[in-house]
PDB file of C-alpha atoms in Angstrom:
ATOM      1  CA  MET A 525     -37.008  10.551  46.873  1.00 80.00           C
ATOM      2  CA  PRO A 526     -33.781  11.331  44.974  1.00 89.00           C
ATOM      3  CA  VAL A 527     -30.254  10.391  45.908  1.00 95.00           C
ATOM      4  CA  ASN A 528     -28.375  13.488  47.048  1.00 96.00           C
ATOM      5  CA  VAL A 529     -24.683  13.649  46.185  1.00 98.00           C
ATOM      6  CA  ILE A 530     -23.199  16.584  48.058  1.00 97.00           C
ATOM      7  CA  LYS A 531     -19.686  17.918  47.646  1.00 97.00           C
ATOM      8  CA  VAL A 532     -18.251  20.163  50.340  1.00 96.00           C
ATOM      9  CA  GLY A 533     -14.907  21.899  50.218  1.00 87.00           C
ATOM     10  CA  GLY A 534     -12.988  25.072  50.852  1.00 79.00           C
ATOM     11  CA  ALA A 535     -13.114  26.750  54.237  1.00 84.00           C
ATOM     12  CA  VAL A 536     -16.174  24.696  55.188  1.00 88.00           C
ATOM     13  CA  VAL A 537     -13.986  21.613  55.555  1.00 90.00           C
ATOM     14  CA  GLU A 538     -11.077  23.333  57.285  1.00 87.00           C
ATOM     15  CA  ASP A 539     -13.041  25.493  59.750  1.00 87.00           C
ATOM     16  CA  GLN A 540     -14.341  23.293  62.567  1.00 85.00           C
ATOM     17  CA  GLN A 541     -17.288  25.552  63.375  1.00 86.00           C
ATOM     18  CA  LEU A 542     -18.386  25.878  59.738  1.00 87.00           C
ATOM     19  CA  ARG A 543     -17.964  22.136  59.224  1.00 90.00           C
ATOM     20  CA  ARG A 544     -20.024  21.308  62.283  1.00 90.00           C
ATOM     21  CA  GLY A 545     -22.860  23.571  61.121  1.00 90.00           C
ATOM     22  CA  PHE A 546     -22.775  22.087  57.640  1.00 93.00           C
ATOM     23  CA  LEU A 547     -22.772  18.525  58.957  1.00 96.00           C
ATOM     24  CA  LYS A 548     -25.764  19.253  61.203  1.00 94.00           C
ATOM     25  CA  ALA A 549     -27.672  20.387  58.102  1.00 93.00           C
ATOM     26  CA  PHE A 550     -26.437  17.358  56.172  1.00 96.00           C
ATOM     27  CA  ALA A 551     -27.492  15.001  58.968  1.00 96.00           C
ATOM     28  CA  SER A 552     -31.015  16.431  58.940  1.00 94.00           C
ATOM     29  CA  MET A 553     -31.513  15.928  55.204  1.00 93.00           C
ATOM     30  CA  PRO A 554     -34.104  13.264  54.390  1.00 90.00           C
ATOM     31  CA  GLY A 555     -33.533  10.461  51.933  1.00 88.00           C
ATOM     32  CA  VAL A 556     -30.368   8.881  50.640  1.00 94.00           C
ATOM     33  CA  ASN A 557     -27.194  10.960  50.850  1.00 97.00           C
ATOM     34  CA  VAL A 558     -23.591  10.640  49.690  1.00 98.00           C
ATOM     35  CA  LEU A 559     -20.955  13.145  50.850  1.00 98.00           C
ATOM     36  CA  VAL A 560     -17.776  13.959  48.901  1.00 98.00           C
ATOM     37  CA  HIS A 561     -15.226  16.254  50.555  1.00 97.00           C
ATOM     38  CA  GLY A 562     -12.120  18.226  49.684  1.00 94.00           C
ATOM     39  CA  GLY A 563      -9.399  19.389  52.050  1.00 94.00           C
ATOM     40  CA  GLY A 564      -6.705  21.063  49.984  1.00 93.00           C
ATOM     41  CA  ARG A 565      -5.901  23.807  52.478  1.00 92.00           C
ATOM     42  CA  THR A 566      -5.309  21.265  55.225  1.00 95.00           C
ATOM     43  CA  ALA A 567      -3.052  19.265  52.903  1.00 96.00           C
ATOM     44  CA  THR A 568      -1.056  22.390  52.106  1.00 96.00           C
ATOM     45  CA  GLY A 569      -0.684  23.195  55.807  1.00 95.00           C
ATOM     46  CA  ILE A 570       0.416  19.682  56.768  1.00 96.00           C
ATOM     47  CA  ALA A 571       2.866  19.580  53.845  1.00 97.00           C
ATOM     48  CA  ALA A 572       4.450  22.831  55.028  1.00 97.00           C
ATOM     49  CA  ARG A 573       4.848  21.436  58.538  1.00 97.00           C
ATOM     50  CA  LEU A 574       6.595  18.415  57.027  1.00 97.00           C
ATOM     51  CA  GLY A 575       8.857  20.586  54.895  1.00 97.00           C
ATOM     52  CA  ILE A 576       7.242  19.499  51.630  1.00 97.00           C
ATOM     53  CA  GLU A 577       6.741  22.183  49.001  1.00 96.00           C
ATOM     54  CA  THR A 578       3.283  22.641  47.528  1.00 96.00           C
ATOM     55  CA  ARG A 579       3.389  23.269  43.796  1.00 95.00           C
ATOM     56  CA  MET A 580       0.347  24.331  41.802  1.00 92.00           C
ATOM     57  CA  ALA A 581      -0.251  24.712  38.068  1.00 88.00           C
ATOM     58  CA  GLU A 582      -3.420  26.214  36.605  1.00 79.00           C
ATOM     59  CA  GLY A 583      -5.091  25.907  39.991  1.00 78.00           C
ATOM     60  CA  ARG A 584      -4.290  22.195  40.298  1.00 86.00           C
ATOM     61  CA  ARG A 585      -1.968  20.535  42.795  1.00 94.00           C
ATOM     62  CA  ILE A 586       1.104  18.837  41.369  1.00 96.00           C
ATOM     63  CA  THR A 587       1.316  15.515  43.187  1.00 98.00           C
ATOM     64  CA  ASP A 588       4.759  13.948  43.342  1.00 97.00           C
ATOM     65  CA  GLU A 589       5.474  10.936  45.562  1.00 97.00           C
ATOM     66  CA  SER A 590       5.911  13.018  48.716  1.00 97.00           C
ATOM     67  CA  MET A 591       2.728  15.003  48.099  1.00 98.00           C
ATOM     68  CA  LEU A 592       0.815  11.811  47.344  1.00 98.00           C
ATOM     69  CA  GLU A 593       1.758  10.585  50.822  1.00 98.00           C
ATOM     70  CA  VAL A 594       0.510  13.868  52.293  1.00 98.00           C
ATOM     71  CA  VAL A 595      -2.843  13.908  50.486  1.00 98.00           C
ATOM     72  CA  THR A 596      -3.400  10.243  51.295  1.00 98.00           C
ATOM     73  CA  MET A 597      -2.837  10.945  54.997  1.00 97.00           C
ATOM     74  CA  VAL A 598      -4.881  14.139  54.987  1.00 97.00           C
ATOM     75  CA  TYR A 599      -7.759  13.334  52.633  1.00 98.00           C
ATOM     76  CA  GLY A 600      -8.141   9.636  53.399  1.00 98.00           C
ATOM     77  CA  GLY A 601      -7.226   9.959  57.073  1.00 97.00           C
ATOM     78  CA  LEU A 602      -7.404  13.222  59.015  1.00 96.00           C
ATOM     79  CA  VAL A 603     -10.172  15.014  57.106  1.00 96.00           C
ATOM     80  CA  ASN A 604     -12.206  11.962  56.157  1.00 97.00           C
ATOM     81  CA  LYS A 605     -12.243  10.380  59.595  1.00 97.00           C
ATOM     82  CA  SER A 606     -12.923  13.700  61.334  1.00 95.00           C
ATOM     83  CA  ILE A 607     -16.029  14.128  59.172  1.00 96.00           C
ATOM     84  CA  VAL A 608     -17.096  10.530  59.787  1.00 98.00           C
ATOM     85  CA  ALA A 609     -16.672  10.978  63.552  1.00 97.00           C
ATOM     86  CA  ASP A 610     -18.714  14.194  63.513  1.00 96.00           C
ATOM     87  CA  LEU A 611     -21.502  12.497  61.525  1.00 97.00           C
ATOM     88  CA  GLN A 612     -21.533   9.495  63.844  1.00 98.00           C
ATOM     89  CA  SER A 613     -21.948  11.875  66.791  1.00 97.00           C
ATOM     90  CA  LEU A 614     -24.945  13.357  64.951  1.00 97.00           C
ATOM     91  CA  GLY A 615     -26.554   9.934  64.549  1.00 97.00           C
ATOM     92  CA  VAL A 616     -25.536   9.331  60.927  1.00 98.00           C
ATOM     93  CA  ASN A 617     -24.196   5.852  60.157  1.00 98.00           C
ATOM     94  CA  ALA A 618     -21.295   7.134  58.060  1.00 98.00           C
ATOM     95  CA  ALA A 619     -18.380   5.233  56.550  1.00 98.00           C
ATOM     96  CA  GLY A 620     -15.314   6.885  55.051  1.00 98.00           C
ATOM     97  CA  ILE A 621     -14.034   5.512  51.756  1.00 98.00           C
ATOM     98  CA  THR A 622     -11.572   6.291  48.994  1.00 98.00           C
ATOM     99  CA  GLY A 623     -11.695   5.116  45.408  1.00 98.00           C
ATOM    100  CA  ALA A 624      -9.552   2.131  46.426  1.00 98.00           C
ATOM    101  CA  ASP A 625     -12.190   0.769  48.818  1.00 98.00           C
ATOM    102  CA  PHE A 626     -14.154  -1.864  46.894  1.00 97.00           C
ATOM    103  CA  ALA A 627     -12.277  -0.440  43.854  1.00 97.00           C
ATOM    104  CA  CYS A 628     -15.279   1.865  43.628  1.00 98.00           C
ATOM    105  CA  ILE A 629     -13.627   4.731  41.696  1.00 98.00           C
ATOM    106  CA  LYS A 630     -11.135   3.536  39.103  1.00 98.00           C
ATOM    107  CA  ALA A 631      -8.877   5.959  37.280  1.00 98.00           C
ATOM    108  CA  HIS A 632      -5.700   6.218  35.259  1.00 98.00           C
ATOM    109  CA  LYS A 633      -2.683   8.383  35.964  1.00 97.00           C
ATOM    110  CA  ARG A 634      -2.968  11.566  33.927  1.00 96.00           C
ATOM    111  CA  PRO A 635      -0.404  11.480  31.106  1.00 95.00           C
ATOM    112  CA  ALA A 636       2.292  14.124  31.322  1.00 92.00           C
ATOM    113  CA  GLY A 637       1.760  16.902  28.801  1.00 90.00           C
ATOM    114  CA  THR A 638       2.943  20.482  28.925  1.00 93.00           C
ATOM    115  CA  ILE A 639       2.474  20.090  32.682  1.00 94.00           C
ATOM    116  CA  ASP A 640       3.249  16.865  34.516  1.00 96.00           C
ATOM    117  CA  TYR A 641       0.752  16.714  37.382  1.00 96.00           C
ATOM    118  CA  GLY A 642       2.305  13.540  38.774  1.00 97.00           C
ATOM    119  CA  TYR A 643       0.070  11.128  40.664  1.00 98.00           C
ATOM    120  CA  VAL A 644      -3.213  12.702  39.614  1.00 97.00           C
ATOM    121  CA  GLY A 645      -6.090  10.522  38.444  1.00 98.00           C
ATOM    122  CA  ASP A 646      -8.569  10.952  35.614  1.00 97.00           C
ATOM    123  CA  ILE A 647     -11.629   8.850  36.367  1.00 98.00           C
ATOM    124  CA  ASP A 648     -12.473   5.877  34.161  1.00 98.00           C
ATOM    125  CA  GLU A 649     -15.289   4.192  36.067  1.00 97.00           C
ATOM    126  CA  VAL A 650     -17.446   4.505  39.186  1.00 98.00           C
ATOM    127  CA  ASN A 651     -18.946   1.286  40.532  1.00 98.00           C
ATOM    128  CA  ALA A 652     -22.539   2.342  41.157  1.00 97.00           C
ATOM    129  CA  ASP A 653     -23.267  -1.083  42.700  1.00 97.00           C
ATOM    130  CA  VAL A 654     -20.985  -0.270  45.629  1.00 97.00           C
ATOM    131  CA  PHE A 655     -22.692   3.031  46.414  1.00 97.00           C
ATOM    132  CA  SER A 656     -26.178   1.581  45.897  1.00 95.00           C
ATOM    133  CA  ARG A 657     -25.392  -1.306  48.225  1.00 95.00           C
ATOM    134  CA  LEU A 658     -24.000   0.967  50.943  1.00 97.00           C
ATOM    135  CA  VAL A 659     -26.949   3.349  50.971  1.00 94.00           C
ATOM    136  CA  ARG A 660     -29.400   0.446  50.751  1.00 92.00           C
ATOM    137  CA  ASP A 661     -27.804  -0.928  53.921  1.00 95.00           C
ATOM    138  CA  GLY A 662     -28.287   2.390  55.699  1.00 95.00           C
ATOM    139  CA  VAL A 663     -24.698   3.585  55.327  1.00 97.00           C
ATOM    140  CA  THR A 664     -23.837   7.149  54.315  1.00 98.00           C
ATOM    141  CA  PRO A 665     -20.641   7.074  52.217  1.00 98.00           C
ATOM    142  CA  VAL A 666     -18.150   9.843  52.956  1.00 98.00           C
ATOM    143  CA  VAL A 667     -15.837   9.918  49.958  1.00 98.00           C
ATOM    144  CA  ALA A 668     -12.285  11.282  50.051  1.00 98.00           C
ATOM    145  CA  PRO A 669     -10.871  12.780  46.824  1.00 98.00           C
ATOM    146  CA  LEU A 670      -8.623   9.812  46.071  1.00 98.00           C
ATOM    147  CA  SER A 671      -9.238   7.504  43.114  1.00 98.00           C
ATOM    148  CA  PHE A 672      -7.643   4.126  42.402  1.00 98.00           C
ATOM    149  CA  SER A 673      -5.534   2.767  39.576  1.00 98.00           C
ATOM    150  CA  PRO A 674      -4.931  -1.007  39.461  1.00 95.00           C
ATOM    151  CA  SER A 675      -1.460  -0.296  38.052  1.00 94.00           C
ATOM    152  CA  CYS A 676      -0.239   2.507  40.348  1.00 92.00           C
ATOM    153  CA  GLY A 677      -2.524   2.627  43.392  1.00 97.00           C
ATOM    154  CA  LEU A 678      -4.041   5.748  44.921  1.00 98.00           C
ATOM    155  CA  LEU A 679      -4.265   8.924  42.836  1.00 98.00           C
ATOM    156  CA  ASN A 680      -5.089  12.473  43.875  1.00 98.00           C
ATOM    157  CA  THR A 681      -8.322  13.469  42.122  1.00 97.00           C
ATOM    158  CA  ASN A 682     -10.336  16.676  42.100  1.00 94.00           C
ATOM    159  CA  ALA A 683     -13.241  16.409  44.552  1.00 96.00           C
ATOM    160  CA  ASP A 684     -15.709  18.184  42.228  1.00 95.00           C
ATOM    161  CA  THR A 685     -14.867  15.639  39.536  1.00 96.00           C
ATOM    162  CA  ILE A 686     -15.351  12.731  41.931  1.00 98.00           C
ATOM    163  CA  ALA A 687     -18.730  14.090  43.047  1.00 98.00           C
ATOM    164  CA  THR A 688     -19.797  14.575  39.429  1.00 97.00           C
ATOM    165  CA  SER A 689     -18.726  11.056  38.454  1.00 98.00           C
ATOM    166  CA  VAL A 690     -20.459   9.450  41.452  1.00 98.00           C
ATOM    167  CA  ALA A 691     -23.656  11.405  40.755  1.00 98.00           C
ATOM    168  CA  ALA A 692     -23.570  10.447  37.069  1.00 97.00           C
ATOM    169  CA  ALA A 693     -23.103   6.763  37.912  1.00 97.00           C
ATOM    170  CA  LEU A 694     -26.040   6.797  40.336  1.00 97.00           C
ATOM    171  CA  ALA A 695     -28.198   8.764  37.891  1.00 97.00           C
ATOM    172  CA  SER A 696     -28.201   5.768  35.560  1.00 91.00           C
ATOM    173  CA  ARG A 697     -30.272   3.957  38.203  1.00 91.00           C
ATOM    174  CA  GLU A 698     -32.364   6.545  39.994  1.00 91.00           C
ATOM    175  CA  GLU A 699     -33.097  10.238  40.232  1.00 95.00           C
ATOM    176  CA  THR A 700     -29.990  12.016  41.500  1.00 96.00           C
ATOM    177  CA  VAL A 701     -29.344  15.588  42.608  1.00 96.00           C
ATOM    178  CA  LEU A 702     -25.808  16.978  42.831  1.00 97.00           C
ATOM    179  CA  THR A 703     -25.016  19.880  45.160  1.00 97.00           C
ATOM    180  CA  PHE A 704     -21.733  21.787  45.378  1.00 96.00           C
ATOM    181  CA  CYS A 705     -21.354  23.540  48.742  1.00 93.00           C
ATOM    182  CA  PHE A 706     -18.686  26.151  49.337  1.00 87.00           C
ATOM    183  CA  GLU A 707     -18.291  29.597  50.944  1.00 85.00           C
ATOM    184  CA  LYS A 708     -20.408  31.628  48.497  1.00 88.00           C
ATOM    185  CA  LYS A 709     -24.209  31.719  48.287  1.00 92.00           C
ATOM    186  CA  GLY A 710     -24.048  30.567  44.660  1.00 93.00           C
ATOM    187  CA  VAL A 711     -22.552  31.749  41.388  1.00 95.00           C
ATOM    188  CA  LEU A 712     -22.190  35.517  41.695  1.00 95.00           C
ATOM    189  CA  SER A 713     -22.639  38.080  38.928  1.00 93.00           C
ATOM    190  CA  ASP A 714     -20.498  40.502  40.944  1.00 93.00           C
ATOM    191  CA  PRO A 715     -17.687  38.959  43.033  1.00 87.00           C
ATOM    192  CA  GLU A 716     -17.775  42.019  45.314  1.00 89.00           C
ATOM    193  CA  ASP A 717     -21.487  41.538  46.092  1.00 94.00           C
ATOM    194  CA  GLU A 718     -22.193  38.412  48.103  1.00 91.00           C
ATOM    195  CA  ASP A 719     -25.915  38.716  47.346  1.00 92.00           C
ATOM    196  CA  SER A 720     -25.588  38.930  43.548  1.00 95.00           C
ATOM    197  CA  VAL A 721     -26.475  35.266  43.113  1.00 95.00           C
ATOM    198  CA  ILE A 722     -27.423  34.162  39.609  1.00 96.00           C
ATOM    199  CA  PRO A 723     -30.519  32.020  40.293  1.00 96.00           C
ATOM    200  CA  GLU A 724     -30.331  29.821  37.190  1.00 96.00           C
ATOM    201  CA  ILE A 725     -27.722  29.045  34.539  1.00 96.00           C
ATOM    202  CA  THR A 726     -28.290  27.145  31.295  1.00 96.00           C
ATOM    203  CA  GLN A 727     -25.570  26.050  28.882  1.00 94.00           C
ATOM    204  CA  GLU A 728     -26.436  28.985  26.621  1.00 94.00           C
ATOM    205  CA  SER A 729     -26.296  31.569  29.408  1.00 96.00           C
ATOM    206  CA  TYR A 730     -23.102  29.978  30.759  1.00 95.00           C
ATOM    207  CA  ASN A 731     -21.357  30.454  27.425  1.00 94.00           C
ATOM    208  CA  LEU A 732     -22.421  34.105  27.415  1.00 95.00           C
ATOM    209  CA  LEU A 733     -21.354  34.686  31.033  1.00 94.00           C
ATOM    210  CA  LYS A 734     -17.924  33.209  30.278  1.00 93.00           C
ATOM    211  CA  SER A 735     -17.442  35.275  27.145  1.00 93.00           C
ATOM    212  CA  ASN A 736     -18.390  38.422  29.078  1.00 92.00           C
ATOM    213  CA  GLY A 737     -15.942  37.565  31.866  1.00 91.00           C
ATOM    214  CA  VAL A 738     -18.691  37.405  34.500  1.00 94.00           C
ATOM    215  CA  ILE A 739     -17.711  33.789  35.214  1.00 93.00           C
ATOM    216  CA  SER A 740     -13.993  33.088  35.293  1.00 88.00           C
ATOM    217  CA  GLY A 741     -11.192  31.423  37.221  1.00 83.00           C
ATOM    218  CA  GLY A 742     -12.006  28.553  39.551  1.00 82.00           C
ATOM    219  CA  MET A 743     -15.735  28.780  38.918  1.00 89.00           C
ATOM    220  CA  ILE A 744     -15.273  27.560  35.341  1.00 90.00           C
ATOM    221  CA  PRO A 745     -14.178  23.977  36.186  1.00 88.00           C
ATOM    222  CA  LYS A 746     -16.953  23.783  38.809  1.00 90.00           C
ATOM    223  CA  LEU A 747     -19.571  24.740  36.235  1.00 94.00           C
ATOM    224  CA  ASP A 748     -18.000  22.496  33.609  1.00 93.00           C
ATOM    225  CA  ASN A 749     -18.481  19.623  36.066  1.00 93.00           C
ATOM    226  CA  ALA A 750     -22.050  20.745  36.709  1.00 95.00           C
ATOM    227  CA  PHE A 751     -22.994  20.666  33.027  1.00 96.00           C
ATOM    228  CA  SER A 752     -21.181  17.351  32.592  1.00 95.00           C
ATOM    229  CA  ALA A 753     -23.419  15.956  35.341  1.00 96.00           C
ATOM    230  CA  ILE A 754     -26.559  17.264  33.621  1.00 97.00           C
ATOM    231  CA  ARG A 755     -25.495  15.689  30.313  1.00 96.00           C
ATOM    232  CA  SER A 756     -24.961  12.395  32.171  1.00 96.00           C
ATOM    233  CA  GLY A 757     -28.538  12.307  33.453  1.00 96.00           C
ATOM    234  CA  VAL A 758     -28.294  14.047  36.831  1.00 97.00           C
ATOM    235  CA  SER A 759     -31.676  15.712  37.295  1.00 95.00           C
ATOM    236  CA  LYS A 760     -30.455  18.917  38.949  1.00 95.00           C
ATOM    237  CA  VAL A 761     -27.234  20.572  40.054  1.00 97.00           C
ATOM    238  CA  VAL A 762     -27.212  23.219  42.790  1.00 97.00           C
ATOM    239  CA  ILE A 763     -24.304  25.488  43.729  1.00 96.00           C
ATOM    240  CA  THR A 764     -24.786  27.074  47.139  1.00 94.00           C
ATOM    241  CA  ASP A 765     -23.183  27.850  50.466  1.00 91.00           C
ATOM    242  CA  ALA A 766     -22.977  25.346  53.299  1.00 86.00           C
ATOM    243  CA  ALA A 767     -25.413  27.298  55.462  1.00 83.00           C
ATOM    244  CA  SER A 768     -28.136  26.973  52.798  1.00 87.00           C
ATOM    245  CA  LEU A 769     -27.883  23.215  52.280  1.00 90.00           C
ATOM    246  CA  GLY A 770     -31.331  21.768  51.676  1.00 83.00           C
ATOM    247  CA  MET A 771     -32.929  25.185  51.220  1.00 84.00           C
ATOM    248  CA  PRO A 772     -34.386  26.546  47.950  1.00 84.00           C
ATOM    249  CA  SER A 773     -31.492  28.929  47.345  1.00 88.00           C
ATOM    250  CA  GLY A 774     -28.254  29.183  45.416  1.00 94.00           C
ATOM    251  CA  THR A 775     -27.715  28.732  41.694  1.00 95.00           C
ATOM    252  CA  ILE A 776     -29.518  25.964  39.823  1.00 96.00           C
ATOM    253  CA  ILE A 777     -27.798  24.493  36.773  1.00 95.00           C
ATOM    254  CA  LYS A 778     -30.113  23.244  34.039  1.00 88.00           C
TER     255      LYS A 778
END
């Protein structure tokens, strides 16, 4: 049975009812599971309450020292521990971790270029031994989107990228499936039609869909991560909505 690395984000994390439904489906999944979560909307809301401005560039959060404190509190604390508590109540022996725990996700601070993203991490290494040991001991890792640099500590890191890197590291040892769960039923050919799910995307068809403008915006980095996972040995990548977790639906990346 494969290892399932599942990333959940967007409104599914922030909406308590949606999150509860998703976690019930996650808890019922057989086999070995790893959960990676986002929480950007919550971080933005908490920052506003603290009087800290949220700045974005090209869809990415600029993380200065104040924002790093916010995302550490929100991702590694509020969101992570709420998910862990919900899973424990559903009978899942979950443990919340960041990249700093066991130094399991090492990264470096992204160099400043045209845009200085601040304390944002680009992943260098995932310690597959840590994740293998946890799941072997019956623990379900719940991973916050925070990586670790030995030189500068915690770094804000895109949750899709963390999920991809964890899945790729585990794929070197055993069959691994990566699933991205969000609000949509999959990758849509028509953003106005929720049922226009593209059932399968290959690298060739992806290039064509991008050039035609069918796939654009925030879906591009998600699919880039999906194909990166496939190239790294992940057996299958699925993009689907939280309600369809574990079902034969959504978009399959090959």
